[in-house]
Amino acid sequence: MMTTTSSEPRPPLDGVIVADFSRVLAGPLATMTLADLGATVIKVERPGSGDDTRSWGPPWTPAGSSYFESVNRSKRSICLDLSNHDDLVAARELARRADVLIHNFLPGLLKRSGLDYETVSNANPGIIYCGISGFGSAAGAALPGYDFVVQAMGGLMSITGDADGDPMKVGVALVDILTGKDATVAVLAAIAARQRDGVGQQLDVSLMSSLLGALANQSSSYLATGQAPGRMGNHHPSVAPYEPVQCRDALLVVACGNDRQFAALAEVVGEPELASDERFATNRARVENRLALTKVLEGHLSRDTAVAWESRMRDAGVPAGRVADIGEAFETASDLGLAPVVEMPDGYTDQVAHPVRYSRSPLRAFEPPPGLGEHTDSVRHWLSGDAAAPPP
């Protein structure tokens, strides 16, 4: 269990033990974040095959799957077959010793295995037990939760894509990622509550709920009007200009969130009177006259390149940026001093850095993702009582 015995700065979750019974993306992202923060994460995997994403590729790396490596650094891997008696005993002992347990199994398997919340919490009252599912633990408990399906059923695809085109998924498994981050927040809140109250609790995190919460102004729009928002391509339903505009050679995204920024934009393009034009003087008017505004702006922007306009707008305080690919995004982040990449040892692909900087608490030193069952012997040694602590 977590203790505080040293005044030296340590990772925030140093001493916390996480039993990771999750796989694919949402759960592993949450547990990797906890590992970054200093927790010892013991990842339970199926013998022979392991986490599904170990076989997801291309791309492949010298050590395996790029997908798997993206959310599994700094963990300890133990192979356990929950249909095997001895392995099940080890799994139950891991749950008894852990501070946090995260899983994304269907509930029936956990109940049969004695790894359900009621059984685990009876043996370990301090456990923070986080279940991740597609559609919750009630009527949707038996439904498999895949990001793509939830993007469809949860409304995200209905607002993504061109107005006259087909619904589109987002270019990354965004719902899984949002759910993983919600699970991390929930676990951290439960750790704080346990420090105050002395007991753990059960957490129920679902992809569907995380998505509905993340729809923000779009879900609020539906609740306010009773009308489901539709697709608008790259336009914003409530702000203008907030879209890509065509320059002489390329698109430039312009995002004016208030009248002051729009007035600055009007100055930059050489037509300051736009800010007082009744069609564009307020955000409401600009939204109502969006097409006319875009035509005026593109008439000016066609005189020069996107790079030139981007520079001028930034100098004037107008939010603007060219559409970059992921490689260019890493270059920009590096140029801005964000240090977005962490180097891994030879034989492993570099990793995306933890996204938060802490003024006092250090992060755990990043370690390569584990090989399948790499720490089985050392974890078993600890679980059997022959070692005082899990493998560091």
mmCIF file of C-alpha atoms in Angstrom:
data_model
loop_
_atom_site.group_PDB
_atom_site.id
_atom_site.type_symbol
_atom_site.label_atom_id
_atom_site.label_comp_id
_atom_site.label_asym_id
_atom_site.label_seq_id
_atom_site.Cartn_x
_atom_site.Cartn_y
_atom_site.Cartn_z
ATOM 1 C CA MET A 1 0.000 0.000 0.000
ATOM 2 C CA MET A 2 1.066 3.595 -0.555
ATOM 3 C CA THR A 3 3.149 5.183 2.175
ATOM 4 C CA THR A 4 4.770 8.595 2.683
ATOM 5 C CA THR A 5 8.080 8.154 4.487
ATOM 6 C CA SER A 6 10.454 10.424 2.580
ATOM 7 C CA SER A 7 10.635 14.153 2.030
ATOM 8 C CA GLU A 8 12.490 13.616 -1.240
ATOM 9 C CA PRO A 9 10.323 14.225 -4.302
ATOM 10 C CA ARG A 10 8.982 10.943 -5.629
ATOM 11 C CA PRO A 11 6.598 10.011 -8.415
ATOM 12 C CA PRO A 12 3.056 10.773 -7.246
ATOM 13 C CA LEU A 13 1.956 7.122 -7.193
ATOM 14 C CA ASP A 14 5.188 5.588 -5.931
ATOM 15 C CA GLY A 15 4.229 2.541 -3.866
ATOM 16 C CA VAL A 16 0.831 2.021 -5.485
ATOM 17 C CA ILE A 17 0.326 -1.472 -6.944
ATOM 18 C CA VAL A 18 -2.008 -1.817 -9.925
ATOM 19 C CA ALA A 19 -3.363 -5.172 -11.091
ATOM 20 C CA ASP A 20 -4.017 -4.667 -14.800
ATOM 21 C CA PHE A 21 -6.501 -7.213 -16.128
ATOM 22 C CA SER A 22 -7.346 -5.000 -19.124
ATOM 23 C CA ARG A 23 -6.450 -5.288 -22.782
ATOM 24 C CA VAL A 24 -6.571 -3.399 -26.092
ATOM 25 C CA LEU A 25 -6.685 0.399 -25.516
ATOM 26 C CA ALA A 26 -8.864 2.118 -22.888
ATOM 27 C CA GLY A 27 -7.696 0.076 -19.897
ATOM 28 C CA PRO A 28 -4.043 -0.195 -20.951
ATOM 29 C CA LEU A 29 -3.901 3.575 -21.555
ATOM 30 C CA ALA A 30 -5.219 4.181 -18.029
ATOM 31 C CA THR A 31 -2.749 1.758 -16.460
ATOM 32 C CA MET A 32 0.162 3.137 -18.487
ATOM 33 C CA THR A 33 -0.699 6.615 -17.233
ATOM 34 C CA LEU A 34 -0.657 5.281 -13.676
ATOM 35 C CA ALA A 35 2.717 3.668 -14.410
ATOM 36 C CA ASP A 36 4.059 6.993 -15.703
ATOM 37 C CA LEU A 37 2.984 8.483 -12.372
ATOM 38 C CA GLY A 38 5.018 5.910 -10.490
ATOM 39 C CA ALA A 39 2.666 2.989 -9.846
ATOM 40 C CA THR A 40 3.883 -0.580 -10.200
ATOM 41 C CA VAL A 41 1.587 -2.001 -12.876
ATOM 42 C CA ILE A 42 1.377 -5.784 -13.188
ATOM 43 C CA LYS A 43 -0.243 -6.684 -16.489
ATOM 44 C CA VAL A 44 -2.041 -10.040 -16.547
ATOM 45 C CA GLU A 45 -2.011 -11.643 -19.999
ATOM 46 C CA ARG A 46 -3.186 -14.842 -21.629
ATOM 47 C CA PRO A 47 -0.438 -17.431 -22.033
ATOM 48 C CA GLY A 48 0.679 -17.810 -25.632
ATOM 49 C CA SER A 49 -1.065 -14.794 -27.123
ATOM 50 C CA GLY A 50 -1.266 -12.061 -24.505
ATOM 51 C CA ASP A 51 -3.036 -8.757 -25.059
ATOM 52 C CA ASP A 52 -4.939 -8.735 -28.365
ATOM 53 C CA THR A 53 -2.912 -5.785 -29.610
ATOM 54 C CA ARG A 54 0.337 -7.747 -29.522
ATOM 55 C CA SER A 55 -0.829 -9.155 -32.868
ATOM 56 C CA TRP A 56 -2.216 -5.902 -34.303
ATOM 57 C CA GLY A 57 -0.099 -4.615 -37.152
ATOM 58 C CA PRO A 58 1.407 -3.275 -39.258
ATOM 59 C CA PRO A 59 3.346 -1.320 -38.281
ATOM 60 C CA TRP A 60 5.700 -3.710 -36.529
ATOM 61 C CA THR A 61 8.727 -2.795 -34.458
ATOM 62 C CA PRO A 62 11.837 -4.829 -33.620
ATOM 63 C CA ALA A 63 10.110 -5.831 -30.364
ATOM 64 C CA GLY A 64 6.606 -6.471 -31.730
ATOM 65 C CA SER A 65 3.501 -4.387 -32.358
ATOM 66 C CA SER A 66 3.643 -0.601 -32.474
ATOM 67 C CA TYR A 67 0.019 -0.532 -31.299
ATOM 68 C CA PHE A 68 0.773 -2.604 -28.192
ATOM 69 C CA GLU A 69 3.855 -0.555 -27.379
ATOM 70 C CA SER A 70 1.882 2.714 -27.515
ATOM 71 C CA VAL A 71 -0.020 1.963 -24.279
ATOM 72 C CA ASN A 72 2.018 -0.596 -22.343
ATOM 73 C CA ARG A 73 5.354 0.909 -21.328
ATOM 74 C CA SER A 74 6.772 0.548 -17.834
ATOM 75 C CA LYS A 75 4.587 -2.458 -16.934
ATOM 76 C CA ARG A 76 5.340 -5.952 -15.621
ATOM 77 C CA SER A 77 3.818 -8.820 -17.630
ATOM 78 C CA ILE A 78 2.681 -12.066 -16.043
ATOM 79 C CA CYS A 79 0.948 -14.848 -17.974
ATOM 80 C CA LEU A 80 -1.990 -16.393 -16.128
ATOM 81 C CA ASP A 81 -4.627 -18.801 -17.439
ATOM 82 C CA LEU A 82 -7.736 -18.106 -15.388
ATOM 83 C CA SER A 83 -9.071 -21.589 -16.206
ATOM 84 C CA ASN A 84 -6.019 -23.113 -14.482
ATOM 85 C CA HIS A 85 -6.362 -23.554 -10.708
ATOM 86 C CA ASP A 86 -2.855 -22.499 -9.747
ATOM 87 C CA ASP A 87 -2.929 -19.491 -12.068
ATOM 88 C CA LEU A 88 -6.316 -18.460 -10.704
ATOM 89 C CA VAL A 89 -4.967 -18.632 -7.163
ATOM 90 C CA ALA A 90 -2.136 -16.322 -8.234
ATOM 91 C CA ALA A 91 -4.606 -13.924 -9.872
ATOM 92 C CA ARG A 92 -6.706 -13.771 -6.706
ATOM 93 C CA GLU A 93 -3.607 -13.152 -4.607
ATOM 94 C CA LEU A 94 -2.596 -10.326 -6.920
ATOM 95 C CA ALA A 95 -6.047 -8.772 -6.480
ATOM 96 C CA ARG A 96 -5.729 -9.173 -2.705
ATOM 97 C CA ARG A 97 -2.413 -7.322 -2.641
ATOM 98 C CA ALA A 98 -3.201 -4.589 -5.135
ATOM 99 C CA ASP A 99 -4.238 -1.010 -4.421
ATOM 100 C CA VAL A 100 -6.031 -0.752 -7.772
ATOM 101 C CA LEU A 101 -7.540 -3.349 -10.095
ATOM 102 C CA ILE A 102 -8.555 -2.397 -13.626
ATOM 103 C CA HIS A 103 -10.335 -4.784 -15.992
ATOM 104 C CA ASN A 104 -12.479 -4.817 -19.104
ATOM 105 C CA PHE A 105 -13.863 -8.352 -18.912
ATOM 106 C CA LEU A 106 -17.524 -9.198 -19.298
ATOM 107 C CA PRO A 107 -18.922 -9.642 -15.761
ATOM 108 C CA GLY A 108 -19.681 -13.356 -15.948
ATOM 109 C CA LEU A 109 -16.054 -14.454 -16.249
ATOM 110 C CA LEU A 110 -14.976 -12.417 -13.232
ATOM 111 C CA LYS A 111 -17.809 -13.771 -11.090
ATOM 112 C CA ARG A 112 -16.957 -17.364 -11.984
ATOM 113 C CA SER A 113 -13.281 -16.688 -11.283
ATOM 114 C CA GLY A 114 -13.808 -15.049 -7.915
ATOM 115 C CA LEU A 115 -12.404 -11.800 -9.265
ATOM 116 C CA ASP A 116 -15.638 -9.812 -9.060
ATOM 117 C CA TYR A 117 -15.761 -6.722 -6.867
ATOM 118 C CA GLU A 118 -17.696 -8.296 -4.004
ATOM 119 C CA THR A 119 -15.253 -11.193 -3.649
ATOM 120 C CA VAL A 120 -12.121 -9.097 -4.109
ATOM 121 C CA SER A 121 -13.240 -6.335 -1.737
ATOM 122 C CA ASN A 122 -14.097 -8.857 0.987
ATOM 123 C CA ALA A 123 -10.468 -9.951 0.937
ATOM 124 C CA ASN A 124 -9.094 -6.462 0.245
ATOM 125 C CA PRO A 125 -11.383 -3.684 1.576
ATOM 126 C CA GLY A 126 -9.019 -0.989 0.331
ATOM 127 C CA ILE A 127 -9.183 -2.089 -3.304
ATOM 128 C CA ILE A 128 -10.090 0.484 -5.926
ATOM 129 C CA TYR A 129 -11.816 -1.710 -8.470
ATOM 130 C CA CYS A 130 -12.325 -0.110 -11.878
ATOM 131 C CA GLY A 131 -14.385 -1.893 -14.507
ATOM 132 C CA ILE A 132 -14.294 -0.565 -18.067
ATOM 133 C CA SER A 133 -17.094 -1.599 -20.410
ATOM 134 C CA GLY A 134 -18.744 -0.542 -23.615
ATOM 135 C CA PHE A 135 -22.196 0.205 -22.247
ATOM 136 C CA GLY A 136 -22.100 -0.011 -18.464
ATOM 137 C CA SER A 137 -22.928 -2.708 -15.934
ATOM 138 C CA ALA A 138 -26.740 -2.670 -16.209
ATOM 139 C CA ALA A 139 -28.773 -3.520 -19.319
ATOM 140 C CA GLY A 140 -25.756 -3.116 -21.598
ATOM 141 C CA ALA A 141 -23.392 -5.260 -19.543
ATOM 142 C CA ALA A 142 -23.254 -8.128 -22.046
ATOM 143 C CA LEU A 143 -22.662 -5.918 -25.087
ATOM 144 C CA PRO A 144 -19.073 -5.955 -26.379
ATOM 145 C CA GLY A 145 -17.564 -2.488 -26.406
ATOM 146 C CA TYR A 146 -15.539 -1.576 -29.469
ATOM 147 C CA ASP A 147 -14.592 2.030 -30.094
ATOM 148 C CA PHE A 148 -15.878 2.071 -33.692
ATOM 149 C CA VAL A 149 -19.267 0.699 -32.647
ATOM 150 C CA VAL A 150 -19.582 3.257 -29.846
ATOM 151 C CA GLN A 151 -18.573 6.093 -32.181
ATOM 152 C CA ALA A 152 -21.565 5.005 -34.283
ATOM 153 C CA MET A 153 -24.083 4.327 -31.511
ATOM 154 C CA GLY A 154 -22.990 7.268 -29.363
ATOM 155 C CA GLY A 155 -23.595 9.951 -31.985
ATOM 156 C CA LEU A 156 -20.000 10.938 -32.739
ATOM 157 C CA MET A 157 -20.129 9.720 -36.343
ATOM 158 C CA SER A 158 -23.384 11.580 -36.932
ATOM 159 C CA ILE A 159 -21.611 14.922 -36.400
ATOM 160 C CA THR A 160 -18.362 13.990 -38.153
ATOM 161 C CA GLY A 161 -17.893 14.444 -41.889
ATOM 162 C CA ASP A 162 -19.214 16.711 -44.604
ATOM 163 C CA ALA A 163 -22.840 17.803 -44.410
ATOM 164 C CA ASP A 164 -23.715 16.027 -47.651
ATOM 165 C CA GLY A 165 -21.426 13.036 -47.092
ATOM 166 C CA ASP A 166 -21.503 9.829 -45.101
ATOM 167 C CA PRO A 167 -21.015 9.782 -41.332
ATOM 168 C CA MET A 168 -17.319 9.318 -40.536
ATOM 169 C CA LYS A 169 -15.343 7.924 -37.647
ATOM 170 C CA VAL A 170 -12.575 9.974 -36.096
ATOM 171 C CA GLY A 171 -9.064 9.096 -37.303
ATOM 172 C CA VAL A 172 -8.041 7.515 -33.980
ATOM 173 C CA ALA A 173 -9.908 5.352 -31.443
ATOM 174 C CA LEU A 174 -10.937 8.510 -29.649
ATOM 175 C CA VAL A 175 -13.660 6.983 -27.471
ATOM 176 C CA ASP A 176 -11.239 4.413 -26.058
ATOM 177 C CA ILE A 177 -8.776 7.206 -25.318
ATOM 178 C CA LEU A 178 -11.383 9.411 -23.636
ATOM 179 C CA THR A 179 -12.544 6.436 -21.575
ATOM 180 C CA GLY A 180 -8.984 5.597 -20.546
ATOM 181 C CA LYS A 181 -8.473 9.147 -19.360
ATOM 182 C CA ASP A 182 -11.811 9.120 -17.500
ATOM 183 C CA ALA A 183 -10.764 5.860 -15.838
ATOM 184 C CA THR A 184 -7.470 7.445 -14.772
ATOM 185 C CA VAL A 185 -9.280 10.443 -13.265
ATOM 186 C CA ALA A 186 -11.689 8.116 -11.456
ATOM 187 C CA VAL A 187 -8.868 6.020 -9.992
ATOM 188 C CA LEU A 188 -6.983 9.090 -8.785
ATOM 189 C CA ALA A 189 -10.159 10.474 -7.190
ATOM 190 C CA ALA A 190 -10.778 7.130 -5.478
ATOM 191 C CA ILE A 191 -7.202 7.060 -4.158
ATOM 192 C CA ALA A 192 -7.772 10.497 -2.620
ATOM 193 C CA ALA A 193 -11.090 9.342 -1.131
ATOM 194 C CA ARG A 194 -9.429 6.239 0.314
ATOM 195 C CA GLN A 195 -6.755 8.333 1.982
ATOM 196 C CA ARG A 196 -9.544 10.339 3.610
ATOM 197 C CA ASP A 197 -12.035 7.564 4.391
ATOM 198 C CA GLY A 198 -9.845 4.469 4.707
ATOM 199 C CA VAL A 199 -11.752 2.247 2.263
ATOM 200 C CA GLY A 200 -11.749 1.574 -1.444
ATOM 201 C CA GLN A 201 -14.670 1.503 -3.859
ATOM 202 C CA GLN A 202 -15.972 0.200 -7.162
ATOM 203 C CA LEU A 203 -15.756 2.363 -10.290
ATOM 204 C CA ASP A 204 -17.876 1.795 -13.393
ATOM 205 C CA VAL A 205 -16.530 3.503 -16.520
ATOM 206 C CA SER A 206 -18.146 2.992 -19.922
ATOM 207 C CA LEU A 207 -17.240 4.048 -23.436
ATOM 208 C CA MET A 208 -20.797 5.216 -24.058
ATOM 209 C CA SER A 209 -20.881 7.492 -21.008
ATOM 210 C CA SER A 210 -17.410 8.862 -21.701
ATOM 211 C CA LEU A 211 -18.407 9.718 -25.257
ATOM 212 C CA LEU A 212 -21.663 11.415 -24.281
ATOM 213 C CA GLY A 213 -19.781 13.465 -21.701
ATOM 214 C CA ALA A 214 -17.149 14.407 -24.276
ATOM 215 C CA LEU A 215 -19.686 15.636 -26.845
ATOM 216 C CA ALA A 216 -19.807 18.797 -24.711
ATOM 217 C CA ASN A 217 -21.547 21.629 -26.583
ATOM 218 C CA GLN A 218 -23.048 19.204 -29.106
ATOM 219 C CA SER A 219 -24.780 17.086 -26.449
ATOM 220 C CA SER A 220 -25.783 20.270 -24.618
ATOM 221 C CA SER A 221 -27.281 21.576 -27.867
ATOM 222 C CA TYR A 222 -29.485 18.512 -28.124
ATOM 223 C CA LEU A 223 -30.609 18.775 -24.493
ATOM 224 C CA ALA A 224 -31.387 22.470 -24.944
ATOM 225 C CA THR A 225 -33.313 22.189 -28.207
ATOM 226 C CA GLY A 226 -34.414 18.590 -28.626
ATOM 227 C CA GLN A 227 -32.804 18.653 -32.056
ATOM 228 C CA ALA A 228 -29.851 16.369 -32.786
ATOM 229 C CA PRO A 229 -26.949 18.324 -34.353
ATOM 230 C CA GLY A 230 -25.815 17.230 -37.783
ATOM 231 C CA ARG A 231 -22.567 17.158 -39.727
ATOM 232 C CA MET A 232 -20.978 20.458 -40.700
ATOM 233 C CA GLY A 233 -17.645 19.294 -42.038
ATOM 234 C CA ASN A 234 -14.953 21.638 -40.719
ATOM 235 C CA HIS A 235 -17.368 24.380 -39.672
ATOM 236 C CA HIS A 236 -18.322 25.134 -36.067
ATOM 237 C CA PRO A 237 -22.026 25.330 -35.203
ATOM 238 C CA SER A 238 -21.624 28.317 -32.879
ATOM 239 C CA VAL A 239 -18.486 30.257 -33.883
ATOM 240 C CA ALA A 240 -17.226 31.920 -37.083
ATOM 241 C CA PRO A 241 -14.737 32.120 -38.607
ATOM 242 C CA TYR A 242 -13.703 28.771 -37.151
ATOM 243 C CA GLU A 243 -12.730 26.720 -40.181
ATOM 244 C CA PRO A 244 -10.068 26.113 -42.823
ATOM 245 C CA VAL A 245 -9.797 28.827 -45.467
ATOM 246 C CA GLN A 246 -7.996 28.552 -48.780
ATOM 247 C CA CYS A 247 -4.803 30.565 -49.246
ATOM 248 C CA ARG A 248 -2.848 30.791 -52.469
ATOM 249 C CA ASP A 249 -1.267 27.361 -52.024
ATOM 250 C CA ALA A 250 -2.873 25.560 -49.100
ATOM 251 C CA LEU A 251 -5.504 25.578 -46.395
ATOM 252 C CA LEU A 252 -5.092 27.594 -43.206
ATOM 253 C CA VAL A 253 -7.260 26.990 -40.147
ATOM 254 C CA VAL A 254 -8.514 30.232 -38.594
ATOM 255 C CA ALA A 255 -10.286 30.203 -35.227
ATOM 256 C CA CYS A 256 -11.673 33.522 -33.989
ATOM 257 C CA GLY A 257 -13.393 32.991 -30.660
ATOM 258 C CA ASN A 258 -14.359 36.606 -30.022
ATOM 259 C CA ASP A 259 -14.907 39.978 -31.694
ATOM 260 C CA ARG A 260 -11.456 41.259 -30.731
ATOM 261 C CA GLN A 261 -9.765 38.417 -32.569
ATOM 262 C CA PHE A 262 -11.963 38.972 -35.601
ATOM 263 C CA ALA A 263 -11.106 42.670 -35.659
ATOM 264 C CA ALA A 264 -7.420 41.707 -35.596
ATOM 265 C CA LEU A 265 -8.024 39.296 -38.474
ATOM 266 C CA ALA A 266 -9.730 42.048 -40.471
ATOM 267 C CA GLU A 267 -6.667 44.263 -39.945
ATOM 268 C CA VAL A 268 -4.309 41.474 -41.041
ATOM 269 C CA VAL A 269 -6.128 40.847 -44.316
ATOM 270 C CA GLY A 270 -6.198 44.580 -45.041
ATOM 271 C CA GLU A 271 -9.916 45.237 -44.652
ATOM 272 C CA PRO A 272 -10.440 46.543 -41.098
ATOM 273 C CA GLU A 273 -13.961 47.726 -41.911
ATOM 274 C CA LEU A 274 -15.088 44.079 -41.870
ATOM 275 C CA ALA A 275 -15.205 44.329 -38.084
ATOM 276 C CA SER A 276 -17.926 46.978 -38.295
ATOM 277 C CA ASP A 277 -19.817 45.468 -41.228
ATOM 278 C CA GLU A 278 -23.245 44.546 -39.857
ATOM 279 C CA ARG A 279 -22.938 41.109 -41.472
ATOM 280 C CA PHE A 280 -19.804 40.335 -39.467
ATOM 281 C CA ALA A 281 -19.725 42.705 -36.468
ATOM 282 C CA THR A 282 -20.800 40.067 -33.937
ATOM 283 C CA ASN A 283 -20.221 36.352 -33.688
ATOM 284 C CA ARG A 284 -23.941 35.714 -34.147
ATOM 285 C CA ALA A 285 -23.922 37.715 -37.369
ATOM 286 C CA ARG A 286 -20.783 35.960 -38.597
ATOM 287 C CA VAL A 287 -22.336 32.547 -37.997
ATOM 288 C CA GLU A 288 -25.468 33.581 -39.893
ATOM 289 C CA ASN A 289 -23.359 34.934 -42.776
ATOM 290 C CA ARG A 290 -20.648 32.298 -42.686
ATOM 291 C CA LEU A 291 -20.523 31.607 -46.435
ATOM 292 C CA ALA A 292 -20.278 35.289 -47.328
ATOM 293 C CA LEU A 293 -17.527 35.780 -44.746
ATOM 294 C CA THR A 294 -15.531 32.821 -46.034
ATOM 295 C CA LYS A 295 -15.757 34.170 -49.581
ATOM 296 C CA VAL A 296 -14.456 37.585 -48.465
ATOM 297 C CA LEU A 297 -11.600 36.097 -46.450
ATOM 298 C CA GLU A 298 -10.493 33.738 -49.210
ATOM 299 C CA GLY A 299 -10.488 36.625 -51.653
ATOM 300 C CA HIS A 300 -7.815 38.271 -49.515
ATOM 301 C CA LEU A 301 -5.925 35.115 -48.542
ATOM 302 C CA SER A 302 -5.506 34.046 -52.148
ATOM 303 C CA ARG A 303 -2.865 36.765 -52.489
ATOM 304 C CA ASP A 304 -0.225 34.903 -50.461
ATOM 305 C CA THR A 305 0.854 31.543 -49.067
ATOM 306 C CA ALA A 306 -0.520 29.806 -46.002
ATOM 307 C CA VAL A 307 2.892 30.095 -44.306
ATOM 308 C CA ALA A 308 2.962 33.853 -44.796
ATOM 309 C CA TRP A 309 -0.591 34.364 -43.546
ATOM 310 C CA GLU A 310 0.004 32.075 -40.565
ATOM 311 C CA SER A 311 2.957 34.213 -39.488
ATOM 312 C CA ARG A 312 1.053 37.480 -39.863
ATOM 313 C CA MET A 313 -1.966 36.199 -37.982
ATOM 314 C CA ARG A 314 0.072 34.862 -35.102
ATOM 315 C CA ASP A 315 1.894 38.164 -34.802
ATOM 316 C CA ALA A 316 -1.507 39.869 -34.559
ATOM 317 C CA GLY A 317 -2.866 37.427 -31.969
ATOM 318 C CA VAL A 318 -5.215 35.638 -34.355
ATOM 319 C CA PRO A 319 -5.350 31.861 -33.687
ATOM 320 C CA ALA A 320 -4.311 30.194 -36.941
ATOM 321 C CA GLY A 321 -2.371 27.180 -38.119
ATOM 322 C CA ARG A 322 -1.685 25.134 -41.206
ATOM 323 C CA VAL A 323 -3.008 21.567 -41.453
ATOM 324 C CA ALA A 324 -0.019 19.396 -40.527
ATOM 325 C CA ASP A 325 0.601 15.682 -40.694
ATOM 326 C CA ILE A 326 1.655 13.811 -37.556
ATOM 327 C CA GLY A 327 5.357 14.072 -38.375
ATOM 328 C CA GLU A 328 5.066 17.827 -38.755
ATOM 329 C CA ALA A 329 3.122 17.967 -35.499
ATOM 330 C CA PHE A 330 6.017 16.310 -33.656
ATOM 331 C CA GLU A 331 8.427 18.793 -35.249
ATOM 332 C CA THR A 332 6.287 21.725 -34.113
ATOM 333 C CA ALA A 333 5.999 20.359 -30.586
ATOM 334 C CA SER A 334 9.773 19.910 -30.437
ATOM 335 C CA ASP A 335 10.372 23.431 -31.748
ATOM 336 C CA LEU A 336 8.072 24.773 -29.030
ATOM 337 C CA GLY A 337 10.059 23.032 -26.298
ATOM 338 C CA LEU A 338 7.358 20.500 -25.431
ATOM 339 C CA ALA A 339 9.780 17.527 -25.614
ATOM 340 C CA PRO A 340 7.127 15.208 -27.069
ATOM 341 C CA VAL A 341 9.323 12.119 -27.547
ATOM 342 C CA VAL A 342 11.078 9.869 -25.041
ATOM 343 C CA GLU A 343 13.963 7.764 -26.283
ATOM 344 C CA MET A 344 13.818 4.053 -25.567
ATOM 345 C CA PRO A 345 16.750 1.612 -25.419
ATOM 346 C CA ASP A 346 18.067 -0.044 -28.571
ATOM 347 C CA GLY A 347 15.575 -2.483 -30.046
ATOM 348 C CA TYR A 348 12.527 -0.491 -28.953
ATOM 349 C CA THR A 349 10.648 2.291 -30.693
ATOM 350 C CA ASP A 350 10.724 5.725 -29.075
ATOM 351 C CA GLN A 351 7.626 6.659 -27.068
ATOM 352 C CA VAL A 352 5.328 9.651 -26.907
ATOM 353 C CA ALA A 353 6.061 11.511 -23.676
ATOM 354 C CA HIS A 354 3.626 11.761 -20.784
ATOM 355 C CA PRO A 355 1.604 14.908 -21.626
ATOM 356 C CA VAL A 356 1.827 16.712 -18.267
ATOM 357 C CA ARG A 357 4.796 18.440 -16.621
ATOM 358 C CA TYR A 358 5.008 18.508 -12.820
ATOM 359 C CA SER A 359 6.939 21.194 -10.941
ATOM 360 C CA ARG A 360 7.927 18.948 -8.051
ATOM 361 C CA SER A 361 6.904 15.331 -8.517
ATOM 362 C CA PRO A 362 9.128 13.410 -10.933
ATOM 363 C CA LEU A 363 7.660 10.896 -13.331
ATOM 364 C CA ARG A 364 8.757 7.303 -13.338
ATOM 365 C CA ALA A 365 11.686 6.678 -15.661
ATOM 366 C CA PHE A 366 10.063 5.306 -18.794
ATOM 367 C CA GLU A 367 10.832 1.648 -19.493
ATOM 368 C CA PRO A 368 10.165 -0.424 -22.611
ATOM 369 C CA PRO A 369 6.863 -2.306 -22.881
ATOM 370 C CA PRO A 370 7.240 -5.816 -21.451
ATOM 371 C CA GLY A 371 7.681 -8.973 -23.438
ATOM 372 C CA LEU A 372 4.849 -11.465 -23.060
ATOM 373 C CA GLY A 373 5.234 -13.055 -19.625
ATOM 374 C CA GLU A 374 8.598 -11.376 -19.115
ATOM 375 C CA HIS A 375 8.043 -10.976 -15.370
ATOM 376 C CA THR A 376 6.007 -14.118 -14.680
ATOM 377 C CA ASP A 377 8.642 -15.742 -12.472
ATOM 378 C CA SER A 378 9.465 -12.638 -10.439
ATOM 379 C CA VAL A 379 5.810 -11.731 -9.887
ATOM 380 C CA ARG A 380 4.984 -15.301 -8.863
ATOM 381 C CA HIS A 381 7.919 -15.196 -6.482
ATOM 382 C CA TRP A 382 6.397 -12.124 -4.825
ATOM 383 C CA LEU A 383 2.872 -13.535 -4.778
ATOM 384 C CA SER A 384 4.088 -16.718 -3.104
ATOM 385 C CA GLY A 385 5.455 -14.666 -0.217
ATOM 386 C CA ASP A 386 9.115 -15.232 -1.070
ATOM 387 C CA ALA A 387 9.736 -11.561 -1.926
ATOM 388 C CA ALA A 388 8.886 -8.464 0.083
ATOM 389 C CA ALA A 389 7.856 -6.350 -2.895
ATOM 390 C CA PRO A 390 6.779 -6.809 -6.515
ATOM 391 C CA PRO A 391 9.460 -6.514 -9.189
ATOM 392 C CA PRO A 392 10.507 -2.847 -9.455
#
